[in-house]
mmCIF file of C-alpha atoms in Angstrom:
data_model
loop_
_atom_site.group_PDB
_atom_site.id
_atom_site.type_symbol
_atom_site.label_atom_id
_atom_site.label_comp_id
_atom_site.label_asym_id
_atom_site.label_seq_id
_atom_site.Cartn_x
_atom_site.Cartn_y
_atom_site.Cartn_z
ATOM 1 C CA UNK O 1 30.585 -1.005 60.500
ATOM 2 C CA UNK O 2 28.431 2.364 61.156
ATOM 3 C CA UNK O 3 25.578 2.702 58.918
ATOM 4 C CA UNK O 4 26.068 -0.771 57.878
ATOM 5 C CA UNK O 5 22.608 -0.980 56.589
ATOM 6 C CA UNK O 6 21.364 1.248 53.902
ATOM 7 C CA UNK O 7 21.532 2.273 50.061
ATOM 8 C CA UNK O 8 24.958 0.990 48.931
ATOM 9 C CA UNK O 9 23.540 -2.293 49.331
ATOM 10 C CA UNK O 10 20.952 -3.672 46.261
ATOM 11 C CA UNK O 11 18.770 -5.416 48.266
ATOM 12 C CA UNK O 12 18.037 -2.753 50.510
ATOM 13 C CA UNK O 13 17.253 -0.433 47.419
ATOM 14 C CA UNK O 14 14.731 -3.144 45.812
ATOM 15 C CA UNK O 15 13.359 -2.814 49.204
ATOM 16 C CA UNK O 16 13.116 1.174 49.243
ATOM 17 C CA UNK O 17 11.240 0.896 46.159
ATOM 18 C CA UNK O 18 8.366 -1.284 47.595
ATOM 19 C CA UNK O 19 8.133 1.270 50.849
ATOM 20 C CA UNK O 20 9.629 4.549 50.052
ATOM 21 C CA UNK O 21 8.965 6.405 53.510
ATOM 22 C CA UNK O 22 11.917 6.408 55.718
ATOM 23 C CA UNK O 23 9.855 6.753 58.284
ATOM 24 C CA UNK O 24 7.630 3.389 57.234
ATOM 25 C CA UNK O 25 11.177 1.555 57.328
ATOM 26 C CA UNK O 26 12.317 2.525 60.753
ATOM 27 C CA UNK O 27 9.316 2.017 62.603
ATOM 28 C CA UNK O 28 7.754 -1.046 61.375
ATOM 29 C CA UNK O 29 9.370 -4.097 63.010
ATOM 30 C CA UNK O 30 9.073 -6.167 60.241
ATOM 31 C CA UNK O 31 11.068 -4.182 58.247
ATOM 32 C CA UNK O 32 13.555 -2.841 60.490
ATOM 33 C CA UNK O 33 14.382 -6.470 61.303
ATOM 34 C CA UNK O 34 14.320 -7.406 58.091
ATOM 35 C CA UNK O 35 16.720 -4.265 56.915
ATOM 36 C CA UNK O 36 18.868 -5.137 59.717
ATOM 37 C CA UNK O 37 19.880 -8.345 58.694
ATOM 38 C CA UNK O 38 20.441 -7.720 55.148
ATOM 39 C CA UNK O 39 24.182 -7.348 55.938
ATOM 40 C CA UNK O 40 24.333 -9.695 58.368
ATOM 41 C CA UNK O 41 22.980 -12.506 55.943
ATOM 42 C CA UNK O 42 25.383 -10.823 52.916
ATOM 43 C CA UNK O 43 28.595 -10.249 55.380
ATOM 44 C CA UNK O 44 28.224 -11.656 58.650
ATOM 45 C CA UNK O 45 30.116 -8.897 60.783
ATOM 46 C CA UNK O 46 30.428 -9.094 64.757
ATOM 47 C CA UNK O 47 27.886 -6.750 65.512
ATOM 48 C CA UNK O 48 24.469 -6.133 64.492
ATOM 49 C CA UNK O 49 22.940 -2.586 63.837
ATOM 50 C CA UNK O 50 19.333 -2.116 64.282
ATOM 51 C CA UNK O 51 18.180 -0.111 61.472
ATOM 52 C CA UNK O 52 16.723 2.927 63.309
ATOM 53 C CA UNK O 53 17.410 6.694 62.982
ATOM 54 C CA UNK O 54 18.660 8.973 66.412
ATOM 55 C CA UNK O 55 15.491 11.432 66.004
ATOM 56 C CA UNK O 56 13.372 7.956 66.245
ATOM 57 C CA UNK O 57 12.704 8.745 69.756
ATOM 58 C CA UNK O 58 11.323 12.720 69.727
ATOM 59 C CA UNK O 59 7.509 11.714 69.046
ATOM 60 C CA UNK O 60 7.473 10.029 71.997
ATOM 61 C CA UNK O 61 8.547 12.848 74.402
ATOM 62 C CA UNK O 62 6.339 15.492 72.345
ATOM 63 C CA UNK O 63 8.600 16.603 69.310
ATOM 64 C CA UNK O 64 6.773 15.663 66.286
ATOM 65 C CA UNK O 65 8.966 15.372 63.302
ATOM 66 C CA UNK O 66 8.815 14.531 59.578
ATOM 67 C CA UNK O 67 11.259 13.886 56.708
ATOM 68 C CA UNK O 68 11.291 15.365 53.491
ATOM 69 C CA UNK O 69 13.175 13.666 50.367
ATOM 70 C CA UNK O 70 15.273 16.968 50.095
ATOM 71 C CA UNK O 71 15.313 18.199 53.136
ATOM 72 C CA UNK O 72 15.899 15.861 55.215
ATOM 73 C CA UNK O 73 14.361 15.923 58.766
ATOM 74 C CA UNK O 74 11.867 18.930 59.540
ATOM 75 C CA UNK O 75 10.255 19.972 62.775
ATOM 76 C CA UNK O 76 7.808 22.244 62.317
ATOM 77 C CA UNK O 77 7.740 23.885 65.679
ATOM 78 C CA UNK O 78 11.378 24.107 66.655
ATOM 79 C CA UNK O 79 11.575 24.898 70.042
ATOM 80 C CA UNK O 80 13.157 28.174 71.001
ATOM 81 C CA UNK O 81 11.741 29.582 73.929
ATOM 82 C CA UNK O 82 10.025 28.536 77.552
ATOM 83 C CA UNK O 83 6.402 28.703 75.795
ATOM 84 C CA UNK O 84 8.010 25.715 73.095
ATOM 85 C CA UNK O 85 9.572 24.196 76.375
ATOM 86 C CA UNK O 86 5.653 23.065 77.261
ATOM 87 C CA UNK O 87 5.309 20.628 74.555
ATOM 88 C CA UNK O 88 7.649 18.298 76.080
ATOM 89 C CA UNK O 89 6.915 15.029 78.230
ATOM 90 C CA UNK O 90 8.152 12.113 79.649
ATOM 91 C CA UNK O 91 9.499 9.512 77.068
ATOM 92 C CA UNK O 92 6.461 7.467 76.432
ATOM 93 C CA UNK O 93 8.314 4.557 75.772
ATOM 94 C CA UNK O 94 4.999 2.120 74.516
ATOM 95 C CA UNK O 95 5.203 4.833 71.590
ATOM 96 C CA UNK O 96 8.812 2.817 70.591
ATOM 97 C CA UNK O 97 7.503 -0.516 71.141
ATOM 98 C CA UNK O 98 8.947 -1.019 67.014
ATOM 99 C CA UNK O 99 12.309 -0.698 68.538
ATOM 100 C CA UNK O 100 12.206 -3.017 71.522
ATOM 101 C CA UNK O 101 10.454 -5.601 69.243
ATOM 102 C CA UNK O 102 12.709 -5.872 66.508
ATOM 103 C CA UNK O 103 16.213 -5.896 69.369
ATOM 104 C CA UNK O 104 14.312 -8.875 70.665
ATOM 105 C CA UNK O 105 13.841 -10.492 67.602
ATOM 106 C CA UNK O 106 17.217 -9.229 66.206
ATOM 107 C CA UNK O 107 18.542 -11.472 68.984
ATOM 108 C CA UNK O 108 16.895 -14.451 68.276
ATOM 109 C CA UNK O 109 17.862 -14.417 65.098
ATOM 110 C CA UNK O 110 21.878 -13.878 65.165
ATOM 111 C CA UNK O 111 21.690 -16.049 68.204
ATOM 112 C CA UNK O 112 25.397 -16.307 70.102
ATOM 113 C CA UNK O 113 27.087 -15.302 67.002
ATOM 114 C CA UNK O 114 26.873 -11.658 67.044
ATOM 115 C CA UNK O 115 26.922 -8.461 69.063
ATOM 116 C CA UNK O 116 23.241 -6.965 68.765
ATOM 117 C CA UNK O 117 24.169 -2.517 68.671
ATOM 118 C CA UNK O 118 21.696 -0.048 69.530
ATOM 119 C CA UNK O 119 22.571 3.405 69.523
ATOM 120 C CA UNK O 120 20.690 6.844 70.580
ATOM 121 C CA UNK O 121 21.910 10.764 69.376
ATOM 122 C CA UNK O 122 23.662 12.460 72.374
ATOM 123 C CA UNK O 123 21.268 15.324 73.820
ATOM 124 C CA UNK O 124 23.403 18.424 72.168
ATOM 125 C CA UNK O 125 23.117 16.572 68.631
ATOM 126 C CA UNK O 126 19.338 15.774 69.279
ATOM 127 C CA UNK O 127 18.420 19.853 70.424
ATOM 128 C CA UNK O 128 20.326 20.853 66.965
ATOM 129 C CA UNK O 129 17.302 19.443 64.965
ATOM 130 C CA UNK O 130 15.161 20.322 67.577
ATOM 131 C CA UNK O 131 16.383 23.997 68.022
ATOM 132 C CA UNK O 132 17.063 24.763 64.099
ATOM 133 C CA UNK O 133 14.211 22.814 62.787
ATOM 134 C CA UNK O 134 15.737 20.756 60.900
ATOM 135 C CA UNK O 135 19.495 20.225 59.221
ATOM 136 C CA UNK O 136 21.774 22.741 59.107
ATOM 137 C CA UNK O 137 25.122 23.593 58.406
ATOM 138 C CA UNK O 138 25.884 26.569 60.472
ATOM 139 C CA UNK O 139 24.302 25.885 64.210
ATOM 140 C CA UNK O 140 23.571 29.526 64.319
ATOM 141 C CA UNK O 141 20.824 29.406 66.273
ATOM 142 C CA UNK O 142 21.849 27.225 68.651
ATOM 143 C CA UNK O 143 24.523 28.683 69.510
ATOM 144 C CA UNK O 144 23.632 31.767 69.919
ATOM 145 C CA UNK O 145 20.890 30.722 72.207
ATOM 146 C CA UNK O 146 24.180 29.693 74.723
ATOM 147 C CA UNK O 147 23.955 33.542 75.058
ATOM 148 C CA UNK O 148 20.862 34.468 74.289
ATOM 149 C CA UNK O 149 18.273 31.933 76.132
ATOM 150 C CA UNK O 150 20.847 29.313 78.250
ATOM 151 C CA UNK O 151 18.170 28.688 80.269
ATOM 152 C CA UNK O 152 16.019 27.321 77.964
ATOM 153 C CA UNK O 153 18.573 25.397 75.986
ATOM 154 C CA UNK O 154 19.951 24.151 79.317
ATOM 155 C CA UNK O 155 15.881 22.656 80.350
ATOM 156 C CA UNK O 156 15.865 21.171 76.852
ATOM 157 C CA UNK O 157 19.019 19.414 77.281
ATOM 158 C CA UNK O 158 17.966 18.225 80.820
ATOM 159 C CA UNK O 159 14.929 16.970 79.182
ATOM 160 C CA UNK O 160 16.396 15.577 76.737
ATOM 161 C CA UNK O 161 19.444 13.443 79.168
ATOM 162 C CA UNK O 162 16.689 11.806 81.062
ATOM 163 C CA UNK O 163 14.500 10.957 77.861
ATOM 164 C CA UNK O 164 17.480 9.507 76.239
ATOM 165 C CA UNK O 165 19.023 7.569 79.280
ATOM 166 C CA UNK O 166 15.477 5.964 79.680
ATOM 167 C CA UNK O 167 15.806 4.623 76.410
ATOM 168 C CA UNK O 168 18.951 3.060 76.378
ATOM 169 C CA UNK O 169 17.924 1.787 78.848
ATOM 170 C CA UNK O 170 14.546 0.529 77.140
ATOM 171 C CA UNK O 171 16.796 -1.069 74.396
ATOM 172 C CA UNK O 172 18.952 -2.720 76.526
ATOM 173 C CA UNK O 173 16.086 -4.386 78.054
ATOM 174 C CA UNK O 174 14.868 -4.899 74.942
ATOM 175 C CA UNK O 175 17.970 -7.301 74.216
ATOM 176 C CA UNK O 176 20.841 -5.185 72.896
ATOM 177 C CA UNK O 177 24.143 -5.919 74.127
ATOM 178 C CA UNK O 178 25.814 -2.610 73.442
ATOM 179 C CA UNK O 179 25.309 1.378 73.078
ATOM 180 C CA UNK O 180 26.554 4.069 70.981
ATOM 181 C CA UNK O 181 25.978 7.647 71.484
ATOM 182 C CA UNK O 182 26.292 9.418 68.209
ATOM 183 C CA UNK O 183 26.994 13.313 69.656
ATOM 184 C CA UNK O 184 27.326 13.912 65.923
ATOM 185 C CA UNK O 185 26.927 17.495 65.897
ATOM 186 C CA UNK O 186 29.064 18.049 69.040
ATOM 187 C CA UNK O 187 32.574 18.710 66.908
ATOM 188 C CA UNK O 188 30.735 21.611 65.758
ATOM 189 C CA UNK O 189 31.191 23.446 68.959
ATOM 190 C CA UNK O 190 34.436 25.056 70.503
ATOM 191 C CA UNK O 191 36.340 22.602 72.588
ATOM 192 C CA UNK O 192 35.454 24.573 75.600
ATOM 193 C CA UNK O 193 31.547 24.949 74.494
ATOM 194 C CA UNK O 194 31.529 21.336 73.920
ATOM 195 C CA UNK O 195 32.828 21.341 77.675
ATOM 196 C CA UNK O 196 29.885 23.397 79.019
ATOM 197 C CA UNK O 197 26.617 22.208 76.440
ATOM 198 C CA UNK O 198 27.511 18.258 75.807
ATOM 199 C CA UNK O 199 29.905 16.753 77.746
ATOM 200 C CA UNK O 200 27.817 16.840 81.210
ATOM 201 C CA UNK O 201 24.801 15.718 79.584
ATOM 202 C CA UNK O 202 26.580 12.892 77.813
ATOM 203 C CA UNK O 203 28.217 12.388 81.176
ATOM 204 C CA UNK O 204 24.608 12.526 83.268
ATOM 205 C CA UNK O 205 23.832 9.714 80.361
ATOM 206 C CA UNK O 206 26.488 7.092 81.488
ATOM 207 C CA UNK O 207 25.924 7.796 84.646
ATOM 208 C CA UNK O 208 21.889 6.847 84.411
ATOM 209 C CA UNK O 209 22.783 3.928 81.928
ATOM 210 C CA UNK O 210 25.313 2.279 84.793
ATOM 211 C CA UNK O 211 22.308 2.484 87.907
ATOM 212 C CA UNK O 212 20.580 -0.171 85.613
ATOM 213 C CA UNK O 213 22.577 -1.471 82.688
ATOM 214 C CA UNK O 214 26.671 -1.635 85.071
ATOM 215 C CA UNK O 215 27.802 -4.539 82.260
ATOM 216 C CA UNK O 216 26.646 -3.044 78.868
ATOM 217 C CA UNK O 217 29.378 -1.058 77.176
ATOM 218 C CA UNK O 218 28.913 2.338 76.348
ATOM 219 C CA UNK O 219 30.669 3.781 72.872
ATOM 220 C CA UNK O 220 30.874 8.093 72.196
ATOM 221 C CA UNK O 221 31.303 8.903 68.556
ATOM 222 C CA UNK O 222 31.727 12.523 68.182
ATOM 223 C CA UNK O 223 32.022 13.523 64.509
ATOM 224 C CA UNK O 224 35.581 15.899 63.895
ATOM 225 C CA UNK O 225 36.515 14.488 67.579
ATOM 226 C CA UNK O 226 40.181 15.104 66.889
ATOM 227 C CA UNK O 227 40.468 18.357 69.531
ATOM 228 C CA UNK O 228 38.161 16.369 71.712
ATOM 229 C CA UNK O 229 39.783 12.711 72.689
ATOM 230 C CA UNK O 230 40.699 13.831 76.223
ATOM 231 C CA UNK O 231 37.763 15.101 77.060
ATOM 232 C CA UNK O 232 35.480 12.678 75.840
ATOM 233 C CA UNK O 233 37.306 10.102 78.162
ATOM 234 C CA UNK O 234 35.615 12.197 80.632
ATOM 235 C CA UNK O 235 32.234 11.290 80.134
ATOM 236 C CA UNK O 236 33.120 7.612 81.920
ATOM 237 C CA UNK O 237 32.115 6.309 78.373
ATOM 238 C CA UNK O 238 33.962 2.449 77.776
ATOM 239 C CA UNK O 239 34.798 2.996 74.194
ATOM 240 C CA UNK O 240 35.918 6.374 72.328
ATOM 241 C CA UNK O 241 34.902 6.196 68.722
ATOM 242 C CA UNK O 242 37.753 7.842 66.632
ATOM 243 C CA UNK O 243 36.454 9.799 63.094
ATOM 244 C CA UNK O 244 39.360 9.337 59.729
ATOM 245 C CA UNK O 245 40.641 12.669 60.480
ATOM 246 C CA UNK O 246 42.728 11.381 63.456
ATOM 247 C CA UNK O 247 45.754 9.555 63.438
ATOM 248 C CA UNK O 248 44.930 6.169 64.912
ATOM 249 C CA UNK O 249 48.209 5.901 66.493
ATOM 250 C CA UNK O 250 48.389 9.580 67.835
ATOM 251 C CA UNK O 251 44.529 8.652 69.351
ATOM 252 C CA UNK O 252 45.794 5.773 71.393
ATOM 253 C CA UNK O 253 49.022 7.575 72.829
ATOM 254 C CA UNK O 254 46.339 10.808 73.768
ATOM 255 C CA UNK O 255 44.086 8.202 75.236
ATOM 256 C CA UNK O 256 45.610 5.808 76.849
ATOM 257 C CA UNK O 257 45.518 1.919 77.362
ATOM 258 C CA UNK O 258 42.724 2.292 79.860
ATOM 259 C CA UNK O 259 40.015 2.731 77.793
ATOM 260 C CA UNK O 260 38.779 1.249 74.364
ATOM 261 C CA UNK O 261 39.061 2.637 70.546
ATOM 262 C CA UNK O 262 36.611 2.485 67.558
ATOM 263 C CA UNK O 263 37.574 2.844 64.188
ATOM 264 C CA UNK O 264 38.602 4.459 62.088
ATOM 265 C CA UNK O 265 39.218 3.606 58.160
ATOM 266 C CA UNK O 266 38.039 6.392 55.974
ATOM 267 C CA UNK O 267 34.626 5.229 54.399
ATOM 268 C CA UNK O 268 36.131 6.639 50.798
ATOM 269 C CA UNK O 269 39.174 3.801 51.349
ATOM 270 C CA UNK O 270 36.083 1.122 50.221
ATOM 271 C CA UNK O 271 36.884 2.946 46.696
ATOM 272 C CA UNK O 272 39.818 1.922 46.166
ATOM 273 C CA UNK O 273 41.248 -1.214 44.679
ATOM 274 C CA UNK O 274 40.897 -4.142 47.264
ATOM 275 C CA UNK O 275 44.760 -4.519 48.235
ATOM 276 C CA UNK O 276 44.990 -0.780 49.046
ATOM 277 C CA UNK O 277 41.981 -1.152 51.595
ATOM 278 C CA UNK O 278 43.900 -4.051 52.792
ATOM 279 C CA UNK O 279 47.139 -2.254 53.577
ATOM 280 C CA UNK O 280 44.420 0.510 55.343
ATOM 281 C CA UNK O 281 42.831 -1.713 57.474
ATOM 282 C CA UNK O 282 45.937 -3.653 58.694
ATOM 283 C CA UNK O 283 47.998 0.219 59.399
ATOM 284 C CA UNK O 284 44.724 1.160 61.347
ATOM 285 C CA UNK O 285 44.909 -2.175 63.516
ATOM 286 C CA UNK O 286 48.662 -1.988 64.312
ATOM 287 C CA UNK O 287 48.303 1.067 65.092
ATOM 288 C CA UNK O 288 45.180 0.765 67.414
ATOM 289 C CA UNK O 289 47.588 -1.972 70.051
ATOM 290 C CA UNK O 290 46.781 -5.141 70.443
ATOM 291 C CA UNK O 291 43.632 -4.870 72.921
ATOM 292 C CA UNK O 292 40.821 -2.898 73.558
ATOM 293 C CA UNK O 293 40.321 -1.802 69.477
ATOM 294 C CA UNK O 294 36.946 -2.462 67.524
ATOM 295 C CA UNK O 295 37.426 -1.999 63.762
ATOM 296 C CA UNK O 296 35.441 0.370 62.233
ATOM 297 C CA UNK O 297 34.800 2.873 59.834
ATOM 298 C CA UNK O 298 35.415 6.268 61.361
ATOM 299 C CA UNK O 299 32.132 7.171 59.851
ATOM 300 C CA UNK O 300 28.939 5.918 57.901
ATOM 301 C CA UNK O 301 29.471 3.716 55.069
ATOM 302 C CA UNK O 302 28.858 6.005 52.013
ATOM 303 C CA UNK O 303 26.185 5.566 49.313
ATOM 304 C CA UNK O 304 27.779 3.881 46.139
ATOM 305 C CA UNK O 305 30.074 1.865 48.531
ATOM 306 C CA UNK O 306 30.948 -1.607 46.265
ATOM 307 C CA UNK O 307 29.395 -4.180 48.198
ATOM 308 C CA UNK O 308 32.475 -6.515 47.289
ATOM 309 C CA UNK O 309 34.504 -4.027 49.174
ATOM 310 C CA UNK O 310 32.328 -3.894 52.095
ATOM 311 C CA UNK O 311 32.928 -8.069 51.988
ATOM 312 C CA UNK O 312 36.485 -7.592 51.855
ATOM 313 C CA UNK O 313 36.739 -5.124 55.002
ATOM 314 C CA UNK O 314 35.199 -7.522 57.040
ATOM 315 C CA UNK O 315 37.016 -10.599 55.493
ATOM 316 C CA UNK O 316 40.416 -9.140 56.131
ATOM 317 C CA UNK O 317 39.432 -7.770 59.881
ATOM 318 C CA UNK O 318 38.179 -11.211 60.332
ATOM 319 C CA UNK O 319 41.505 -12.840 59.292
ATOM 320 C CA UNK O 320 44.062 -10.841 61.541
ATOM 321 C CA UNK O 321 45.510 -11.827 64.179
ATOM 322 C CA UNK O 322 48.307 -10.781 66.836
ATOM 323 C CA UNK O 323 51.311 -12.754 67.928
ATOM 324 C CA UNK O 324 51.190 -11.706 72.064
ATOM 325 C CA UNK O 325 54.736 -13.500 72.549
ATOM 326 C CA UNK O 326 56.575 -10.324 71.538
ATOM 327 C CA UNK O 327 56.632 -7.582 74.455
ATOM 328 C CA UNK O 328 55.631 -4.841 71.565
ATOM 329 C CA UNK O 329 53.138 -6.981 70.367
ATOM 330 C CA UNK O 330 54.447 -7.292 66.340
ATOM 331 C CA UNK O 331 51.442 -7.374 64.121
ATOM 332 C CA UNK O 332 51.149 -10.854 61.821
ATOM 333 C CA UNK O 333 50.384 -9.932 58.107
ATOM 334 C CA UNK O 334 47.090 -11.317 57.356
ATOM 335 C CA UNK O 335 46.960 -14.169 54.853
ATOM 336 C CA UNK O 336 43.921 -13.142 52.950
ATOM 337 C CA UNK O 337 45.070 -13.060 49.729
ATOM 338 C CA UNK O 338 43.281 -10.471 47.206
#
C-alpha cells in the first residue's frame, strides 16, 4: 500500500512529536526502521516500504535541499543553467549509508514473510524540484527550459539517470527485493513531451538496473498515467502502476497479459463504510485477471485514513482467491464478513 507509513497512523504521530524534522526521520536508521515497521507490526501486508523520501538521494550528488513545514521541499540554488550544472557529482553513495542500513535490517526483521520495497523518483520528477526549487503546481520553468536551455535540462537528466540507477542498485544490494520508480510529476507533461524528457531516461534506468540486479522487479508509477499506459510499457519496466483515474479493466485490455498491474483503489474509498471498500477492492481484482496484479492503492494513503479501514483493505485482499478451473477465470466472493 503506497505511503503505507505515515500520519494516518497514531503511533507514527506520537512518534513525530518526539522528532519533528522530516528530515531526522528519514535519515536516521533507527527510526526509519522503526517507522517502517509500524504497519507491518499493526497490519502485516506483503510488502514492506522503507520509510524514505525520493529527494533522499540529491545531497549526495551535490543538491543540497531542506524542508520547510509549509513549504514543503526547498532548494535554494535551483539549477537552471551550465554554471548550476557544476555543482553536481557522482552519487556518493557512503553519504546514504541510513538507507542501506535500515533495508538490511528491514530484512532481518520481516524475515521470509514479506516483500522488502525500495523505491527512487524517476529523473524528470527529481529535476522538477531541482529546476523550480521546490514544489510547484505549474512546471513552468521546466518546461519552458525544453525550449529555452534543452541542453542543460538534457545534462541534468543524464546526471541524474546514472545517479539514480546507481542507487537502486545500492538498495538492492542493500537487501531490497523490489523497485518502484515514482515519475510522479511525469503526467504533467504532454504525452509526446513525456516521450522526449522521461521515458528514455526511465528507460536508460531499467536498462542499468538489469546489467546488475536481471531478477529484481522493476514497478513505474506515473501519477495521471491514464494517456500514458502504452508507452510506459516501453520503458522494459515489469510492473505498470495504474493511478484511480483509470479503469482497471480498460488498463489491462490497453496493456496486455504480458506485463504486470499495480493498483489501483482510490485512497478516498478507505472513507467509506467497510462493505463499500469491500465491493471496491473485489471490482478492482476481477477486473485486474487472475495473474500478474498487485493490489494497491492507485496513490498514497491519505492523512486521516481510519486505521481500521487500512486493516480491512489488507484483510479482504488477503482473503481472495481465484477458482483457475473456469477458462474465464470467475472470481470467488471473498468470505470476509464485515
Amino acid at each position: 500500500m503506497m505511503r503505507q507509513a505515515g500520519r494516518y497512523m497514531a503511533v507514527y504521530r506520537k512518534l513525530a512529536e518526539k522528532h519533528p524534522s522530516f528530515r531526522e526521520r528519514s535519515e536516521t536508521t533507527d527510526l526509519i526502521v522503526q517507522i517502517s515497521l509500524q504497519p507491518w507490526e499493526a497490519f502485516h501486508p506483503d510488502g514492506v516500504i522503507i520509510f524514505s523520501d525520493i529527494l533522499t538521494p540529491l545531497p549526495a550528488f551535490g543538491v543540497p535541499f531542506d524542508i520547510e513545514e509549509v513549504r514543503g521541499p526547498v532548494i535554494q540554488s535551483p539549477i537552471r543553467s551550465e554554471e548550476g550544472l557544476k555543482a553536481l557529482h557522482h552519487i556518493d553513495l557512503e553519504k546514504l549509508q541510513f538507507v542501506g542500513d535500515s533495508l538490511k535490517i528491514l530484512r532481518k526483521e520481516v524475515g521470509e514473510h514479506a516483500a522488502v520495497l525500495g523505491f527512487v523518483g524517476a529523473p524528470w520528477t527529481i529535476a522538477t524540484y531541482i529546476v523550480e526549487g521546490g514544489t510547484t503546481r505549474t512546471y513552468t520553468t521546466i518546461k519552458s527550459m525544453c525550449h529555452t536551455a534543452p541542453h542543460v535540462l538534457r545534462t541534468l537528466l543524464s546526471h541524474l539517470t546514472q545517479a539514480i540507477a546507481d542507487y537502486i542498485i545500492y538498495q538492492v544490494e542493500s537487501g531490497a527485493h523490489c523497485i518502484q520508480i515514482f515519475d510522479s510529476w511525469g503526467g504533467q507533461l504532454p504525452p509526446h513531451m513525456w516521450e522526449q524528457w522521461s521515458e528514455p531516461y526511465i528507460r536508460e534506468i531499467v536498462s542499468l538496473v538489469r546489467t546488475k540486479c536481471p531478477e529484481t522487479p522493476i514497478v513505474l508509477y506515473i501519477n495521471g498515467n491514464g494517456g500514458f499506459l502504452e508507452r510506459m510499457k516501453g520503458t522494459g519496466v515489469d510492473v505498470i502502476g495504474l493511478d484511480w483515474t483509470v479503469d482497471m479493466a480498460d488498463g489491462r485490455k490497453r496493456l496486455g497479459n504480458d506485463i504486470s498491474v499495480q493498483g489501483n483503489v482510490d485512497p478516498a474509498c478507505l472513507f467509506s463504510p467497510l462493505p463499500a471498500l469491500t465491493d471496491e477492492i473485489q471490482r478492482v481484482v476481477k477486473c485486474a485477471g487472475s495473474r500478474g496484479h498487485i493490489l494497491n492503492l492507485g496513490h498514497g494513503v491519505l492523512v486521516g485514513t481510519p486505521e481500521e479501514a487500512v486493516a480491512h483493505f489488507f484483510e479482504v485482499g488477503k482473503s481472495m482467491k481465484y477458482d483457475n478451473s473456469s477458462q474465464n477465470h470467475v472470481f470467488e466472493e471473498s468470505k470476509l464478513v464485515v
